[in-house]
Amino acid sequence: PKGQKGERGIIGTKGVQGLLGSGGQKGERGVDGAKGVQGSQGSRGQKGDRGVAGYKGVQGPLGSRGQKGERGVDGAKGVQGPPGSRGPKGANEYVTHLFMSPTWLASNAQFFETPTKETHRLVFGTGTTLNGRLFKATILPRGALTDSSVYTVNVKFWKILLTDDSDLFMTLCDGSHCVGFGYWDHVKIQASQFSSSSSTCSYSDSYTQYPNGNYELWDLRFELSPSHTLGNTWNAALDKGMSQTYNNVLKPSSGLWITTCRNGVHETYDLRFVEVTVLKMA
């Protein structure tokens, strides 16, 4: 068998290092030379003179003024309406005024025959009843006027002659009677009076020659007075200087309206307007 490992021997002491030789001495730094003195700053040069400004350019001439435009063409002059009814005199009191155009009549009148309704006219063709009513239109309702006052009712009525035989009646009515005028063959004037409940007009057998004038534009004036109800005077109507009195008395308190009637069933009518003015007389 292997024997035990012997103990490690003792390490010998380290030898002493020899001494280094001393270094040589460093030579001294030379002395720096002295800094040169800075020269003095030169003086600033003078500022140059400002250059002379250039001349201002001459302004060019003004352009010529443009021509004035031509005036526009004037619009066409409107058609003059029909003449208005005569205004009241003095202290007469204006009661009402109605301009019954075809449009107004189409909406407000009661028709007994049916016309062709256009904006500017009502055209009645041939009828079925001799002297039959065409239409009626209210001027003032019952109670609007009194029987103790004096009234003048002006009625303007414009129709166009369609043929040489377009005879027509225009009347003023109350609750009981109608009075007015009729025209035959454009040369005769007839007094017309009949019951307001009648479906036809009646007229006097006598007639008066119509004076020269406009047969298409009628200008009627009816006078209503309290004395009419006493029986000693009658309602009076005037047209173109021709007058007519009636024994059928109108009472204003019953209301007023206008009504028109044809003559022959073969006749035709072209109605343009009805204008009514009622005055209470002073």
mmCIF file of N, CA, C and O in Angstrom, residues 70-114:
data_model
loop_
_atom_site.group_PDB
_atom_site.id
_atom_site.type_symbol
_atom_site.label_atom_id
_atom_site.label_comp_id
_atom_site.label_asym_id
_atom_site.label_seq_id
_atom_site.Cartn_x
_atom_site.Cartn_y
_atom_site.Cartn_z
ATOM 1 N N GLU A 70 -79.159 104.800 -73.165
ATOM 2 C CA GLU A 70 -80.445 105.303 -73.623
ATOM 3 C C GLU A 70 -81.531 104.996 -72.603
ATOM 4 O O GLU A 70 -81.473 104.010 -71.878
ATOM 5 N N ARG A 71 -82.567 105.828 -72.560
ATOM 6 C CA ARG A 71 -83.681 105.646 -71.634
ATOM 7 C C ARG A 71 -84.536 104.470 -72.084
ATOM 8 O O ARG A 71 -84.768 104.282 -73.273
ATOM 9 N N GLY A 72 -84.936 103.671 -71.114
ATOM 10 C CA GLY A 72 -85.777 102.528 -71.454
ATOM 11 C C GLY A 72 -87.116 102.975 -72.027
ATOM 12 O O GLY A 72 -87.578 104.091 -71.803
ATOM 13 N N VAL A 73 -87.721 102.086 -72.766
ATOM 14 C CA VAL A 73 -89.019 102.387 -73.387
ATOM 15 C C VAL A 73 -90.088 102.463 -72.307
ATOM 16 O O VAL A 73 -90.164 101.617 -71.416
ATOM 17 N N ASP A 74 -90.921 103.503 -72.342
ATOM 18 C CA ASP A 74 -91.999 103.645 -71.366
ATOM 19 C C ASP A 74 -93.009 102.524 -71.544
ATOM 20 O O ASP A 74 -93.312 102.098 -72.669
ATOM 21 N N GLY A 75 -93.533 102.065 -70.401
ATOM 22 C CA GLY A 75 -94.573 101.047 -70.477
ATOM 23 C C GLY A 75 -95.855 101.614 -71.089
ATOM 24 O O GLY A 75 -96.099 102.814 -71.064
ATOM 25 N N ALA A 76 -96.645 100.718 -71.630
ATOM 26 C CA ALA A 76 -97.891 101.150 -72.260
ATOM 27 C C ALA A 76 -98.832 101.740 -71.214
ATOM 28 O O ALA A 76 -98.865 101.302 -70.065
ATOM 29 N N LYS A 77 -99.574 102.753 -71.605
ATOM 30 C CA LYS A 77 -100.510 103.395 -70.692
ATOM 31 C C LYS A 77 -101.685 102.472 -70.430
ATOM 32 O O LYS A 77 -102.228 101.858 -71.345
ATOM 33 N N GLY A 78 -102.038 102.332 -69.155
ATOM 34 C CA GLY A 78 -103.161 101.466 -68.816
ATOM 35 C C GLY A 78 -104.478 101.983 -69.375
ATOM 36 O O GLY A 78 -104.647 103.178 -69.597
ATOM 37 N N VAL A 79 -105.369 101.062 -69.616
ATOM 38 C CA VAL A 79 -106.682 101.441 -70.137
ATOM 39 C C VAL A 79 -107.479 102.142 -69.038
ATOM 40 O O VAL A 79 -107.506 101.693 -67.893
ATOM 41 N N GLN A 80 -108.086 103.242 -69.382
ATOM 42 C CA GLN A 80 -108.850 103.996 -68.396
ATOM 43 C C GLN A 80 -110.114 103.244 -68.037
ATOM 44 O O GLN A 80 -110.807 102.706 -68.912
ATOM 45 N N GLY A 81 -110.385 103.161 -66.744
ATOM 46 C CA GLY A 81 -111.589 102.488 -66.298
ATOM 47 C C GLY A 81 -112.834 103.296 -66.619
ATOM 48 O O GLY A 81 -112.754 104.448 -67.040
ATOM 49 N N PRO A 82 -113.982 102.705 -66.438
ATOM 50 C CA PRO A 82 -115.232 103.423 -66.726
ATOM 51 C C PRO A 82 -115.387 104.619 -65.802
ATOM 52 O O PRO A 82 -114.834 104.632 -64.690
ATOM 53 N N PRO A 83 -116.084 105.650 -66.220
ATOM 54 C CA PRO A 83 -116.237 106.831 -65.381
ATOM 55 C C PRO A 83 -116.957 106.499 -64.081
ATOM 56 O O PRO A 83 -117.878 105.684 -64.059
ATOM 57 N N GLY A 84 -116.475 107.094 -63.004
ATOM 58 C CA GLY A 84 -117.106 106.870 -61.710
ATOM 59 C C GLY A 84 -118.416 107.625 -61.591
ATOM 60 O O GLY A 84 -118.692 108.562 -62.344
ATOM 61 N N SER A 85 -119.237 107.185 -60.681
ATOM 62 C CA SER A 85 -120.513 107.859 -60.489
ATOM 63 C C SER A 85 -120.294 109.234 -59.864
ATOM 64 O O SER A 85 -119.295 109.481 -59.195
ATOM 65 N N ARG A 86 -121.214 110.134 -60.120
ATOM 66 C CA ARG A 86 -121.096 111.500 -59.617
ATOM 67 C C ARG A 86 -121.153 111.513 -58.097
ATOM 68 O O ARG A 86 -121.970 110.824 -57.485
ATOM 69 N N GLY A 87 -120.275 112.258 -57.475
ATOM 70 C CA GLY A 87 -120.231 112.342 -56.022
ATOM 71 C C GLY A 87 -121.407 113.137 -55.460
ATOM 72 O O GLY A 87 -122.103 113.858 -56.194
ATOM 73 N N PRO A 88 -121.660 112.996 -54.176
ATOM 74 C CA PRO A 88 -122.789 113.701 -53.570
ATOM 75 C C PRO A 88 -122.568 115.213 -53.519
ATOM 76 O O PRO A 88 -121.446 115.692 -53.473
ATOM 77 N N LYS A 89 -123.656 115.945 -53.545
ATOM 78 C CA LYS A 89 -123.586 117.400 -53.436
ATOM 79 C C LYS A 89 -123.818 117.838 -51.992
ATOM 80 O O LYS A 89 -124.602 117.238 -51.273
ATOM 81 N N GLY A 90 -123.164 118.908 -51.645
ATOM 82 C CA GLY A 90 -123.416 119.540 -50.349
ATOM 83 C C GLY A 90 -123.334 118.562 -49.199
ATOM 84 O O GLY A 90 -122.391 117.810 -49.044
ATOM 85 N N ALA A 91 -124.398 118.562 -48.381
ATOM 86 C CA ALA A 91 -124.420 117.759 -47.172
ATOM 87 C C ALA A 91 -125.072 116.401 -47.397
ATOM 88 O O ALA A 91 -125.428 115.726 -46.440
ATOM 89 N N ASN A 92 -125.277 115.999 -48.656
ATOM 90 C CA ASN A 92 -125.834 114.670 -48.905
ATOM 91 C C ASN A 92 -124.915 113.607 -48.307
ATOM 92 O O ASN A 92 -123.696 113.726 -48.349
ATOM 93 N N GLU A 93 -125.521 112.573 -47.776
ATOM 94 C CA GLU A 93 -124.757 111.541 -47.071
ATOM 95 C C GLU A 93 -124.570 110.318 -47.959
ATOM 96 O O GLU A 93 -125.528 109.792 -48.526
ATOM 97 N N TYR A 94 -123.330 109.914 -48.090
ATOM 98 C CA TYR A 94 -122.990 108.729 -48.879
ATOM 99 C C TYR A 94 -123.391 107.491 -48.081
ATOM 100 O O TYR A 94 -122.946 107.291 -46.959
ATOM 101 N N VAL A 95 -124.224 106.625 -48.674
ATOM 102 C CA VAL A 95 -124.692 105.431 -47.967
ATOM 103 C C VAL A 95 -123.902 104.194 -48.387
ATOM 104 O O VAL A 95 -123.350 103.479 -47.552
ATOM 105 N N THR A 96 -123.836 103.930 -49.689
ATOM 106 C CA THR A 96 -123.085 102.768 -50.157
ATOM 107 C C THR A 96 -122.743 102.922 -51.629
ATOM 108 O O THR A 96 -123.368 103.707 -52.360
ATOM 109 N N HIS A 97 -121.730 102.183 -52.038
ATOM 110 C CA HIS A 97 -121.327 102.132 -53.454
ATOM 111 C C HIS A 97 -120.915 100.704 -53.774
ATOM 112 O O HIS A 97 -120.141 100.089 -53.043
ATOM 113 N N LEU A 98 -121.470 100.159 -54.854
ATOM 114 C CA LEU A 98 -121.138 98.803 -55.279
ATOM 115 C C LEU A 98 -120.732 98.824 -56.747
ATOM 116 O O LEU A 98 -121.459 99.367 -57.592
ATOM 117 N N PHE A 99 -119.561 98.246 -57.040
ATOM 118 C CA PHE A 99 -119.162 98.035 -58.431
ATOM 119 C C PHE A 99 -119.315 96.544 -58.702
ATOM 120 O O PHE A 99 -118.518 95.732 -58.244
ATOM 121 N N MET A 100 -120.375 96.201 -59.430
ATOM 122 C CA MET A 100 -120.714 94.805 -59.671
ATOM 123 C C MET A 100 -120.058 94.344 -60.971
ATOM 124 O O MET A 100 -120.656 94.408 -62.054
ATOM 125 N N SER A 101 -118.822 93.908 -60.873
ATOM 126 C CA SER A 101 -118.104 93.367 -62.027
ATOM 127 C C SER A 101 -118.670 91.985 -62.347
ATOM 128 O O SER A 101 -119.388 91.377 -61.542
ATOM 129 N N PRO A 102 -118.352 91.426 -63.521
ATOM 130 C CA PRO A 102 -118.791 90.061 -63.814
ATOM 131 C C PRO A 102 -118.346 89.051 -62.753
ATOM 132 O O PRO A 102 -119.106 88.151 -62.407
ATOM 133 N N THR A 103 -117.127 89.220 -62.243
ATOM 134 C CA THR A 103 -116.647 88.307 -61.197
ATOM 135 C C THR A 103 -117.470 88.464 -59.924
ATOM 136 O O THR A 103 -117.838 87.480 -59.266
ATOM 137 N N TRP A 104 -117.779 89.735 -59.552
ATOM 138 C CA TRP A 104 -118.586 89.980 -58.355
ATOM 139 C C TRP A 104 -119.976 89.394 -58.532
ATOM 140 O O TRP A 104 -120.512 88.732 -57.634
ATOM 141 N N LEU A 105 -120.593 89.629 -59.673
ATOM 142 C CA LEU A 105 -121.934 89.103 -59.923
ATOM 143 C C LEU A 105 -121.939 87.580 -59.908
ATOM 144 O O LEU A 105 -122.863 86.958 -59.367
ATOM 145 N N ALA A 106 -120.908 86.968 -60.474
ATOM 146 C CA ALA A 106 -120.852 85.507 -60.505
ATOM 147 C C ALA A 106 -120.852 84.921 -59.096
ATOM 148 O O ALA A 106 -121.361 83.814 -58.875
ATOM 149 N N SER A 107 -120.316 85.666 -58.123
ATOM 150 C CA SER A 107 -120.225 85.174 -56.745
ATOM 151 C C SER A 107 -121.388 85.615 -55.869
ATOM 152 O O SER A 107 -121.672 84.959 -54.854
ATOM 153 N N ASN A 108 -122.071 86.724 -56.231
ATOM 154 C CA ASN A 108 -123.048 87.313 -55.310
ATOM 155 C C ASN A 108 -124.477 87.400 -55.840
ATOM 156 O O ASN A 108 -125.403 87.553 -55.039
ATOM 157 N N ALA A 109 -124.659 87.344 -57.137
ATOM 158 C CA ALA A 109 -126.000 87.503 -57.690
ATOM 159 C C ALA A 109 -126.754 86.173 -57.695
ATOM 160 O O ALA A 109 -126.161 85.094 -57.630
ATOM 161 N N GLN A 110 -128.082 86.276 -57.777
ATOM 162 C CA GLN A 110 -128.928 85.099 -57.970
ATOM 163 C C GLN A 110 -129.324 85.052 -59.442
ATOM 164 O O GLN A 110 -129.910 86.000 -59.971
ATOM 165 N N PHE A 111 -129.011 83.951 -60.123
ATOM 166 C CA PHE A 111 -129.245 83.847 -61.555
ATOM 167 C C PHE A 111 -130.492 83.004 -61.826
ATOM 168 O O PHE A 111 -130.671 81.934 -61.244
ATOM 169 N N PHE A 112 -131.324 83.517 -62.746
ATOM 170 C CA PHE A 112 -132.506 82.787 -63.195
ATOM 171 C C PHE A 112 -132.233 82.098 -64.533
ATOM 172 O O PHE A 112 -132.931 81.155 -64.900
ATOM 173 N N GLU A 113 -131.247 82.590 -65.261
ATOM 174 C CA GLU A 113 -130.698 81.922 -66.432
ATOM 175 C C GLU A 113 -129.192 81.807 -66.225
ATOM 176 O O GLU A 113 -128.585 82.661 -65.580
ATOM 177 N N THR A 114 -128.593 80.772 -66.762
ATOM 178 C CA THR A 114 -127.162 80.537 -66.536
ATOM 179 C C THR A 114 -126.352 81.167 -67.665
ATOM 180 O O THR A 114 -126.466 80.744 -68.821
#
